[in-house]
PDB file of N, CA and C in Angstrom:
ATOM      1  N   MET A 227     -14.654 -50.828 -11.949  1.00  0.00           N
ATOM      2  CA  MET A 227     -14.686 -49.404 -12.337  1.00  0.00           C
ATOM      3  C   MET A 227     -13.915 -49.033 -13.571  1.00  0.00           C
ATOM      4  N   ASN A 228     -14.429 -48.159 -14.177  1.00  0.00           N
ATOM      5  CA  ASN A 228     -13.712 -47.764 -15.196  1.00  0.00           C
ATOM      6  C   ASN A 228     -12.504 -46.908 -14.983  1.00  0.00           C
ATOM      7  N   GLN A 229     -11.640 -46.517 -15.855  1.00  0.00           N
ATOM      8  CA  GLN A 229     -10.553 -45.706 -15.806  1.00  0.00           C
ATOM      9  C   GLN A 229     -10.923 -44.193 -15.398  1.00  0.00           C
ATOM     10  N   GLU A 230     -11.894 -43.806 -15.858  1.00  0.00           N
ATOM     11  CA  GLU A 230     -12.362 -42.563 -15.641  1.00  0.00           C
ATOM     12  C   GLU A 230     -12.853 -42.356 -14.304  1.00  0.00           C
ATOM     13  N   LYS A 231     -13.564 -43.256 -13.795  1.00  0.00           N
ATOM     14  CA  LYS A 231     -13.907 -43.119 -12.392  1.00  0.00           C
ATOM     15  C   LYS A 231     -12.618 -43.402 -11.347  1.00  0.00           C
ATOM     16  N   LYS A 232     -11.754 -44.140 -11.636  1.00  0.00           N
ATOM     17  CA  LYS A 232     -10.615 -44.359 -10.789  1.00  0.00           C
ATOM     18  C   LYS A 232      -9.716 -42.917 -10.725  1.00  0.00           C
ATOM     19  N   SER A 233      -9.605 -42.228 -12.010  1.00  0.00           N
ATOM     20  CA  SER A 233      -8.859 -41.196 -11.768  1.00  0.00           C
ATOM     21  C   SER A 233      -9.545 -39.966 -11.188  1.00  0.00           C
ATOM     22  N   TYR A 234     -10.937 -40.090 -11.162  1.00  0.00           N
ATOM     23  CA  TYR A 234     -11.815 -39.015 -10.449  1.00  0.00           C
ATOM     24  C   TYR A 234     -11.591 -39.398  -9.052  1.00  0.00           C
ATOM     25  N   MET A 235     -11.542 -40.777  -8.433  1.00  0.00           N
ATOM     26  CA  MET A 235     -11.441 -41.052  -7.112  1.00  0.00           C
ATOM     27  C   MET A 235      -9.993 -40.382  -6.494  1.00  0.00           C
ATOM     28  N   LYS A 236      -8.986 -40.763  -7.382  1.00  0.00           N
ATOM     29  CA  LYS A 236      -7.839 -40.507  -6.981  1.00  0.00           C
ATOM     30  C   LYS A 236      -7.209 -38.920  -6.756  1.00  0.00           C
ATOM     31  N   ASN A 237      -7.973 -38.096  -7.634  1.00  0.00           N
ATOM     32  CA  ASN A 237      -7.856 -36.796  -7.660  1.00  0.00           C
ATOM     33  C   ASN A 237      -8.763 -36.152  -6.529  1.00  0.00           C
ATOM     34  N   ARG A 238      -9.875 -36.692  -6.287  1.00  0.00           N
ATOM     35  CA  ARG A 238     -10.456 -36.299  -5.047  1.00  0.00           C
ATOM     36  C   ARG A 238      -9.916 -36.678  -3.867  1.00  0.00           C
ATOM     37  N   GLN A 239      -9.493 -37.806  -3.803  1.00  0.00           N
ATOM     38  CA  GLN A 239      -8.732 -38.052  -2.416  1.00  0.00           C
ATOM     39  C   GLN A 239      -7.291 -37.232  -2.143  1.00  0.00           C
ATOM     40  N   ARG A 240      -6.738 -36.999  -3.425  1.00  0.00           N
ATOM     41  CA  ARG A 240      -5.603 -36.131  -3.446  1.00  0.00           C
ATOM     42  C   ARG A 240      -5.718 -34.593  -2.869  1.00  0.00           C
ATOM     43  N   ASN A 241      -6.823 -34.148  -3.494  1.00  0.00           N
ATOM     44  CA  ASN A 241      -7.341 -32.815  -3.093  1.00  0.00           C
ATOM     45  C   ASN A 241      -7.790 -32.704  -1.577  1.00  0.00           C
ATOM     46  N   ILE A 242      -8.496 -34.058  -0.932  1.00  0.00           N
ATOM     47  CA  ILE A 242      -8.813 -33.962   0.406  1.00  0.00           C
ATOM     48  C   ILE A 242      -7.845 -33.927   1.244  1.00  0.00           C
ATOM     49  N   ALA A 243      -6.741 -34.809   0.893  1.00  0.00           N
ATOM     50  CA  ALA A 243      -5.663 -35.026   1.589  1.00  0.00           C
ATOM     51  C   ALA A 243      -4.578 -33.566   1.629  1.00  0.00           C
ATOM     52  N   ILE A 244      -4.701 -32.909   0.863  1.00  0.00           N
ATOM     53  CA  ILE A 244      -4.164 -31.471   0.585  1.00  0.00           C
ATOM     54  C   ILE A 244      -4.668 -30.384   1.684  1.00  0.00           C
ATOM     55  N   LEU A 245      -6.177 -30.737   1.606  1.00  0.00           N
ATOM     56  CA  LEU A 245      -6.762 -29.817   2.631  1.00  0.00           C
ATOM     57  C   LEU A 245      -6.614 -30.136   4.145  1.00  0.00           C
ATOM     58  N   LYS A 246      -6.644 -31.660   4.339  1.00  0.00           N
ATOM     59  CA  LYS A 246      -6.212 -31.856   5.616  1.00  0.00           C
ATOM     60  C   LYS A 246      -4.940 -31.642   6.115  1.00  0.00           C
ATOM     61  N   ARG A 247      -3.966 -31.394   5.193  1.00  0.00           N
ATOM     62  CA  ARG A 247      -2.523 -31.079   5.551  1.00  0.00           C
ATOM     63  C   ARG A 247      -2.374 -29.558   5.849  1.00  0.00           C
ATOM     64  N   ASN A 248      -3.198 -28.989   5.053  1.00  0.00           N
ATOM     65  CA  ASN A 248      -3.291 -27.561   5.003  1.00  0.00           C
ATOM     66  C   ASN A 248      -3.803 -27.078   6.563  1.00  0.00           C
ATOM     67  N   ARG A 249      -4.846 -27.689   6.937  1.00  0.00           N
ATOM     68  CA  ARG A 249      -5.494 -27.496   8.216  1.00  0.00           C
ATOM     69  C   ARG A 249      -4.233 -27.541   9.433  1.00  0.00           C
ATOM     70  N   SER A 250      -3.564 -28.605   9.311  1.00  0.00           N
ATOM     71  CA  SER A 250      -2.631 -28.571  10.392  1.00  0.00           C
ATOM     72  C   SER A 250      -1.373 -27.763  10.164  1.00  0.00           C
ATOM     73  N   LEU A 251      -1.058 -27.265   8.955  1.00  0.00           N
ATOM     74  CA  LEU A 251      -0.164 -26.650   8.631  1.00  0.00           C
ATOM     75  C   LEU A 251      -0.589 -25.266   8.989  1.00  0.00           C
ATOM     76  N   LEU A 252      -1.842 -24.860   9.085  1.00  0.00           N
ATOM     77  CA  LEU A 252      -2.113 -23.476   9.407  1.00  0.00           C
ATOM     78  C   LEU A 252      -1.934 -23.356  11.069  1.00  0.00           C
ATOM     79  N   LYS A 253      -2.356 -24.382  11.652  1.00  0.00           N
ATOM     80  CA  LYS A 253      -1.964 -24.207  13.353  1.00  0.00           C
ATOM     81  C   LYS A 253      -0.438 -24.223  13.526  1.00  0.00           C
ATOM     82  N   VAL A 254       0.349 -24.669  12.619  1.00  0.00           N
ATOM     83  CA  VAL A 254       1.865 -24.641  13.069  1.00  0.00           C
ATOM     84  C   VAL A 254       2.251 -23.073  12.573  1.00  0.00           C
ATOM     85  N   THR A 255       1.696 -22.513  11.638  1.00  0.00           N
ATOM     86  CA  THR A 255       1.785 -21.154  11.181  1.00  0.00           C
ATOM     87  C   THR A 255       1.510 -20.074  12.117  1.00  0.00           C
ATOM     88  N   ILE A 256       0.443 -20.438  12.848  1.00  0.00           N
ATOM     89  CA  ILE A 256      -0.187 -19.645  13.852  1.00  0.00           C
ATOM     90  C   ILE A 256       1.036 -19.667  15.087  1.00  0.00           C
ATOM     91  N   VAL A 257       1.388 -20.650  15.468  1.00  0.00           N
ATOM     92  CA  VAL A 257       2.376 -20.688  16.592  1.00  0.00           C
ATOM     93  C   VAL A 257       3.915 -20.133  16.024  1.00  0.00           C
ATOM     94  N   ILE A 258       4.107 -20.342  14.879  1.00  0.00           N
ATOM     95  CA  ILE A 258       5.300 -19.556  14.325  1.00  0.00           C
ATOM     96  C   ILE A 258       5.271 -17.961  14.420  1.00  0.00           C
ATOM     97  N   LEU A 259       4.017 -17.461  13.803  1.00  0.00           N
ATOM     98  CA  LEU A 259       3.606 -16.147  13.883  1.00  0.00           C
ATOM     99  C   LEU A 259       3.825 -15.565  15.310  1.00  0.00           C
ATOM    100  N   ALA A 260       3.019 -16.326  16.157  1.00  0.00           N
ATOM    101  CA  ALA A 260       2.985 -15.892  17.717  1.00  0.00           C
ATOM    102  C   ALA A 260       4.235 -15.753  18.303  1.00  0.00           C
ATOM    103  N   ALA A 261       5.228 -16.590  17.916  1.00  0.00           N
ATOM    104  CA  ALA A 261       6.588 -16.924  18.576  1.00  0.00           C
ATOM    105  C   ALA A 261       7.429 -15.691  17.877  1.00  0.00           C
ATOM    106  N   GLY A 262       7.217 -15.328  16.633  1.00  0.00           N
ATOM    107  CA  GLY A 262       7.804 -14.256  15.874  1.00  0.00           C
ATOM    108  C   GLY A 262       7.602 -12.908  16.516  1.00  0.00           C
ATOM    109  N   LEU A 263       6.145 -12.707  16.605  1.00  0.00           N
ATOM    110  CA  LEU A 263       5.811 -11.334  17.225  1.00  0.00           C
ATOM    111  C   LEU A 263       6.040 -11.189  18.678  1.00  0.00           C
ATOM    112  N   SER A 264       6.135 -12.237  19.377  1.00  0.00           N
ATOM    113  CA  SER A 264       6.422 -12.259  20.894  1.00  0.00           C
ATOM    114  C   SER A 264       7.921 -11.626  21.018  1.00  0.00           C
ATOM    115  N   LEU A 265       8.557 -12.420  19.818  1.00  0.00           N
ATOM    116  CA  LEU A 265      10.076 -12.112  20.221  1.00  0.00           C
ATOM    117  C   LEU A 265      10.497 -10.649  19.584  1.00  0.00           C
ATOM    118  N   SER A 266       9.807 -10.268  18.735  1.00  0.00           N
ATOM    119  CA  SER A 266       9.835  -8.965  18.207  1.00  0.00           C
ATOM    120  C   SER A 266       9.514  -7.818  19.243  1.00  0.00           C
ATOM    121  N   TYR A 267       8.176  -8.290  19.952  1.00  0.00           N
ATOM    122  CA  TYR A 267       7.762  -7.312  21.046  1.00  0.00           C
ATOM    123  C   TYR A 267       8.922  -7.223  22.118  1.00  0.00           C
ATOM    124  N   LEU A 268       9.690  -8.435  22.264  1.00  0.00           N
ATOM    125  CA  LEU A 268      10.663  -8.340  23.460  1.00  0.00           C
ATOM    126  C   LEU A 268      12.244  -7.882  22.736  1.00  0.00           C
ATOM    127  N   ASP A 269      11.982  -7.022  21.914  1.00  0.00           N
ATOM    128  CA  ASP A 269      13.268  -6.521  21.196  1.00  0.00           C
ATOM    129  C   ASP A 269      14.268  -7.765  20.822  1.00  0.00           C
ATOM    130  N   ARG A 270      13.667  -8.817  20.454  1.00  0.00           N
ATOM    131  CA  ARG A 270      14.650  -9.690  19.721  1.00  0.00           C
ATOM    132  C   ARG A 270      14.326  -9.978  18.355  1.00  0.00           C
ATOM    133  N   THR A 271      14.527  -8.874  17.478  1.00  0.00           N
ATOM    134  CA  THR A 271      14.023  -8.520  16.159  1.00  0.00           C
ATOM    135  C   THR A 271      14.940  -9.513  15.273  1.00  0.00           C
ATOM    136  N   ASN A 272      16.102  -9.561  15.391  1.00  0.00           N
ATOM    137  CA  ASN A 272      17.120 -10.461  14.784  1.00  0.00           C
ATOM    138  C   ASN A 272      16.641 -11.805  14.657  1.00  0.00           C
ATOM    139  N   ILE A 273      15.675 -12.194  15.757  1.00  0.00           N
ATOM    140  CA  ILE A 273      15.176 -13.821  15.787  1.00  0.00           C
ATOM    141  C   ILE A 273      13.604 -13.473  15.161  1.00  0.00           C
ATOM    142  N   GLY A 274      12.960 -12.559  15.715  1.00  0.00           N
ATOM    143  CA  GLY A 274      11.558 -12.309  15.686  1.00  0.00           C
ATOM    144  C   GLY A 274      11.033 -12.336  14.078  1.00  0.00           C
ATOM    145  N   GLU A 275      11.776 -11.273  13.490  1.00  0.00           N
ATOM    146  CA  GLU A 275      11.317 -10.685  12.064  1.00  0.00           C
ATOM    147  C   GLU A 275      11.475 -11.970  11.043  1.00  0.00           C
ATOM    148  N   PRO A 276      12.597 -12.884  11.183  1.00  0.00           N
ATOM    149  CA  PRO A 276      12.688 -14.064  10.103  1.00  0.00           C
ATOM    150  C   PRO A 276      11.524 -14.825  10.411  1.00  0.00           C
ATOM    151  N   LEU A 277      11.022 -15.141  11.689  1.00  0.00           N
ATOM    152  CA  LEU A 277      10.158 -16.171  12.118  1.00  0.00           C
ATOM    153  C   LEU A 277       8.749 -15.555  11.504  1.00  0.00           C
ATOM    154  N   ILE A 278       8.409 -14.304  11.675  1.00  0.00           N
ATOM    155  CA  ILE A 278       7.334 -13.592  11.114  1.00  0.00           C
ATOM    156  C   ILE A 278       7.372 -13.741   9.598  1.00  0.00           C
ATOM    157  N   TRP A 279       8.374 -13.444   8.969  1.00  0.00           N
ATOM    158  CA  TRP A 279       8.291 -13.882   7.403  1.00  0.00           C
ATOM    159  C   TRP A 279       8.123 -15.389   7.190  1.00  0.00           C
ATOM    160  N   LEU A 280       8.766 -16.213   7.780  1.00  0.00           N
ATOM    161  CA  LEU A 280       8.480 -17.740   7.392  1.00  0.00           C
ATOM    162  C   LEU A 280       6.894 -18.172   7.801  1.00  0.00           C
ATOM    163  N   GLY A 281       6.507 -17.350   8.691  1.00  0.00           N
ATOM    164  CA  GLY A 281       5.010 -17.668   9.122  1.00  0.00           C
ATOM    165  C   GLY A 281       4.230 -17.314   7.970  1.00  0.00           C
ATOM    166  N   VAL A 282       4.380 -15.984   7.330  1.00  0.00           N
ATOM    167  CA  VAL A 282       3.666 -15.489   6.447  1.00  0.00           C
ATOM    168  C   VAL A 282       3.834 -16.251   4.896  1.00  0.00           C
ATOM    169  N   ILE A 283       5.196 -16.604   5.002  1.00  0.00           N
ATOM    170  CA  ILE A 283       5.347 -17.410   3.531  1.00  0.00           C
ATOM    171  C   ILE A 283       4.525 -18.680   3.639  1.00  0.00           C
ATOM    172  N   ILE A 284       4.585 -19.628   4.893  1.00  0.00           N
ATOM    173  CA  ILE A 284       3.913 -20.765   4.994  1.00  0.00           C
ATOM    174  C   ILE A 284       2.445 -20.659   4.803  1.00  0.00           C
ATOM    175  N   PHE A 285       1.849 -19.354   5.461  1.00  0.00           N
ATOM    176  CA  PHE A 285       0.671 -18.993   5.443  1.00  0.00           C
ATOM    177  C   PHE A 285       0.127 -18.820   3.944  1.00  0.00           C
ATOM    178  N   VAL A 286       0.737 -18.106   3.302  1.00  0.00           N
ATOM    179  CA  VAL A 286       0.573 -17.850   1.932  1.00  0.00           C
ATOM    180  C   VAL A 286       0.474 -19.288   0.969  1.00  0.00           C
ATOM    181  N   TYR A 287       1.607 -20.148   1.231  1.00  0.00           N
ATOM    182  CA  TYR A 287       1.671 -21.574   0.312  1.00  0.00           C
ATOM    183  C   TYR A 287       0.206 -22.201   0.785  1.00  0.00           C
ATOM    184  N   ALA A 288      -0.009 -22.251   2.286  1.00  0.00           N
ATOM    185  CA  ALA A 288      -1.303 -23.154   2.628  1.00  0.00           C
ATOM    186  C   ALA A 288      -2.322 -22.640   1.900  1.00  0.00           C
ATOM    187  N   PHE A 289      -2.595 -21.233   2.103  1.00  0.00           N
ATOM    188  CA  PHE A 289      -3.866 -20.598   1.399  1.00  0.00           C
ATOM    189  C   PHE A 289      -4.086 -20.779  -0.008  1.00  0.00           C
ATOM    190  N   PHE A 290      -3.101 -20.722  -0.596  1.00  0.00           N
ATOM    191  CA  PHE A 290      -3.345 -20.724  -2.092  1.00  0.00           C
ATOM    192  C   PHE A 290      -3.314 -22.485  -2.393  1.00  0.00           C
ATOM    193  N   THR A 291      -2.646 -23.302  -2.073  1.00  0.00           N
ATOM    194  CA  THR A 291      -2.876 -24.611  -2.146  1.00  0.00           C
ATOM    195  C   THR A 291      -4.035 -25.207  -1.805  1.00  0.00           C
ATOM    196  N   GLY A 292      -4.671 -24.650  -0.718  1.00  0.00           N
ATOM    197  CA  GLY A 292      -6.092 -25.208  -0.234  1.00  0.00           C
ATOM    198  C   GLY A 292      -7.098 -24.277  -1.082  1.00  0.00           C
ATOM    199  N   MET A 293      -6.894 -23.170  -1.693  1.00  0.00           N
ATOM    200  CA  MET A 293      -7.778 -22.596  -2.522  1.00  0.00           C
ATOM    201  C   MET A 293      -7.821 -23.673  -3.958  1.00  0.00           C
ATOM    202  N   ILE A 294      -6.798 -23.812  -4.450  1.00  0.00           N
ATOM    203  CA  ILE A 294      -6.745 -24.581  -5.593  1.00  0.00           C
ATOM    204  C   ILE A 294      -7.296 -26.016  -5.548  1.00  0.00           C
ATOM    205  N   ALA A 295      -7.145 -26.557  -4.327  1.00  0.00           N
ATOM    206  CA  ALA A 295      -7.820 -27.685  -4.055  1.00  0.00           C
ATOM    207  C   ALA A 295      -9.401 -27.660  -3.975  1.00  0.00           C
ATOM    208  N   ARG A 296      -9.558 -26.753  -3.290  1.00  0.00           N
ATOM    209  CA  ARG A 296     -11.077 -26.574  -3.239  1.00  0.00           C
ATOM    210  C   ARG A 296     -11.886 -26.397  -4.725  1.00  0.00           C
ATOM    211  N   LEU A 297     -11.061 -25.450  -5.586  1.00  0.00           N
ATOM    212  CA  LEU A 297     -11.626 -25.302  -6.722  1.00  0.00           C
ATOM    213  C   LEU A 297     -11.636 -26.453  -7.567  1.00  0.00           C
ATOM    214  N   GLN A 298     -10.721 -27.057  -7.354  1.00  0.00           N
ATOM    215  CA  GLN A 298     -10.600 -28.538  -8.295  1.00  0.00           C
ATOM    216  C   GLN A 298     -11.759 -29.484  -7.683  1.00  0.00           C
ATOM    217  N   LEU A 299     -11.939 -29.519  -6.547  1.00  0.00           N
ATOM    218  CA  LEU A 299     -12.915 -30.355  -5.803  1.00  0.00           C
ATOM    219  C   LEU A 299     -14.451 -29.876  -6.437  1.00  0.00           C
ATOM    220  N   LYS A 300     -14.512 -28.518  -6.461  1.00  0.00           N
ATOM    221  CA  LYS A 300     -15.753 -27.929  -6.889  1.00  0.00           C
ATOM    222  C   LYS A 300     -16.122 -28.261  -8.526  1.00  0.00           C
ATOM    223  N   SER A 301     -14.922 -28.225  -9.194  1.00  0.00           N
ATOM    224  CA  SER A 301     -15.282 -28.461 -10.693  1.00  0.00           C
ATOM    225  C   SER A 301     -15.254 -29.955 -11.129  1.00  0.00           C
ATOM    226  N   GLU A 302     -15.024 -30.844 -10.384  1.00  0.00           N
ATOM    227  CA  GLU A 302     -15.427 -32.223 -10.443  1.00  0.00           C
ATOM    228  C   GLU A 302     -16.654 -32.461 -10.275  1.00  0.00           C
ATOM    229  N   LYS A 303     -17.423 -31.787  -9.575  1.00  0.00           N
ATOM    230  CA  LYS A 303     -18.731 -32.274  -9.333  1.00  0.00           C
ATOM    231  C   LYS A 303     -19.638 -32.022 -10.389  1.00  0.00           C
TER     232      LYS A 303
END
């Protein structure tokens, strides 16, 4: 294989790995958000609010890295 093809395959594998990682990361984010919302509902806001913010930050990170990976996969075709 020539160098260009190898580079293409490495980039594609990296972007697919990012997408797979983000799927599992979003599942964890849902659990964190659910825990934060339930604790806030039970008047444990000192614990619940930081969990909600943590969940939002993780969600935003996973969303944008996934979007960038998808755009790179589409642009390579």
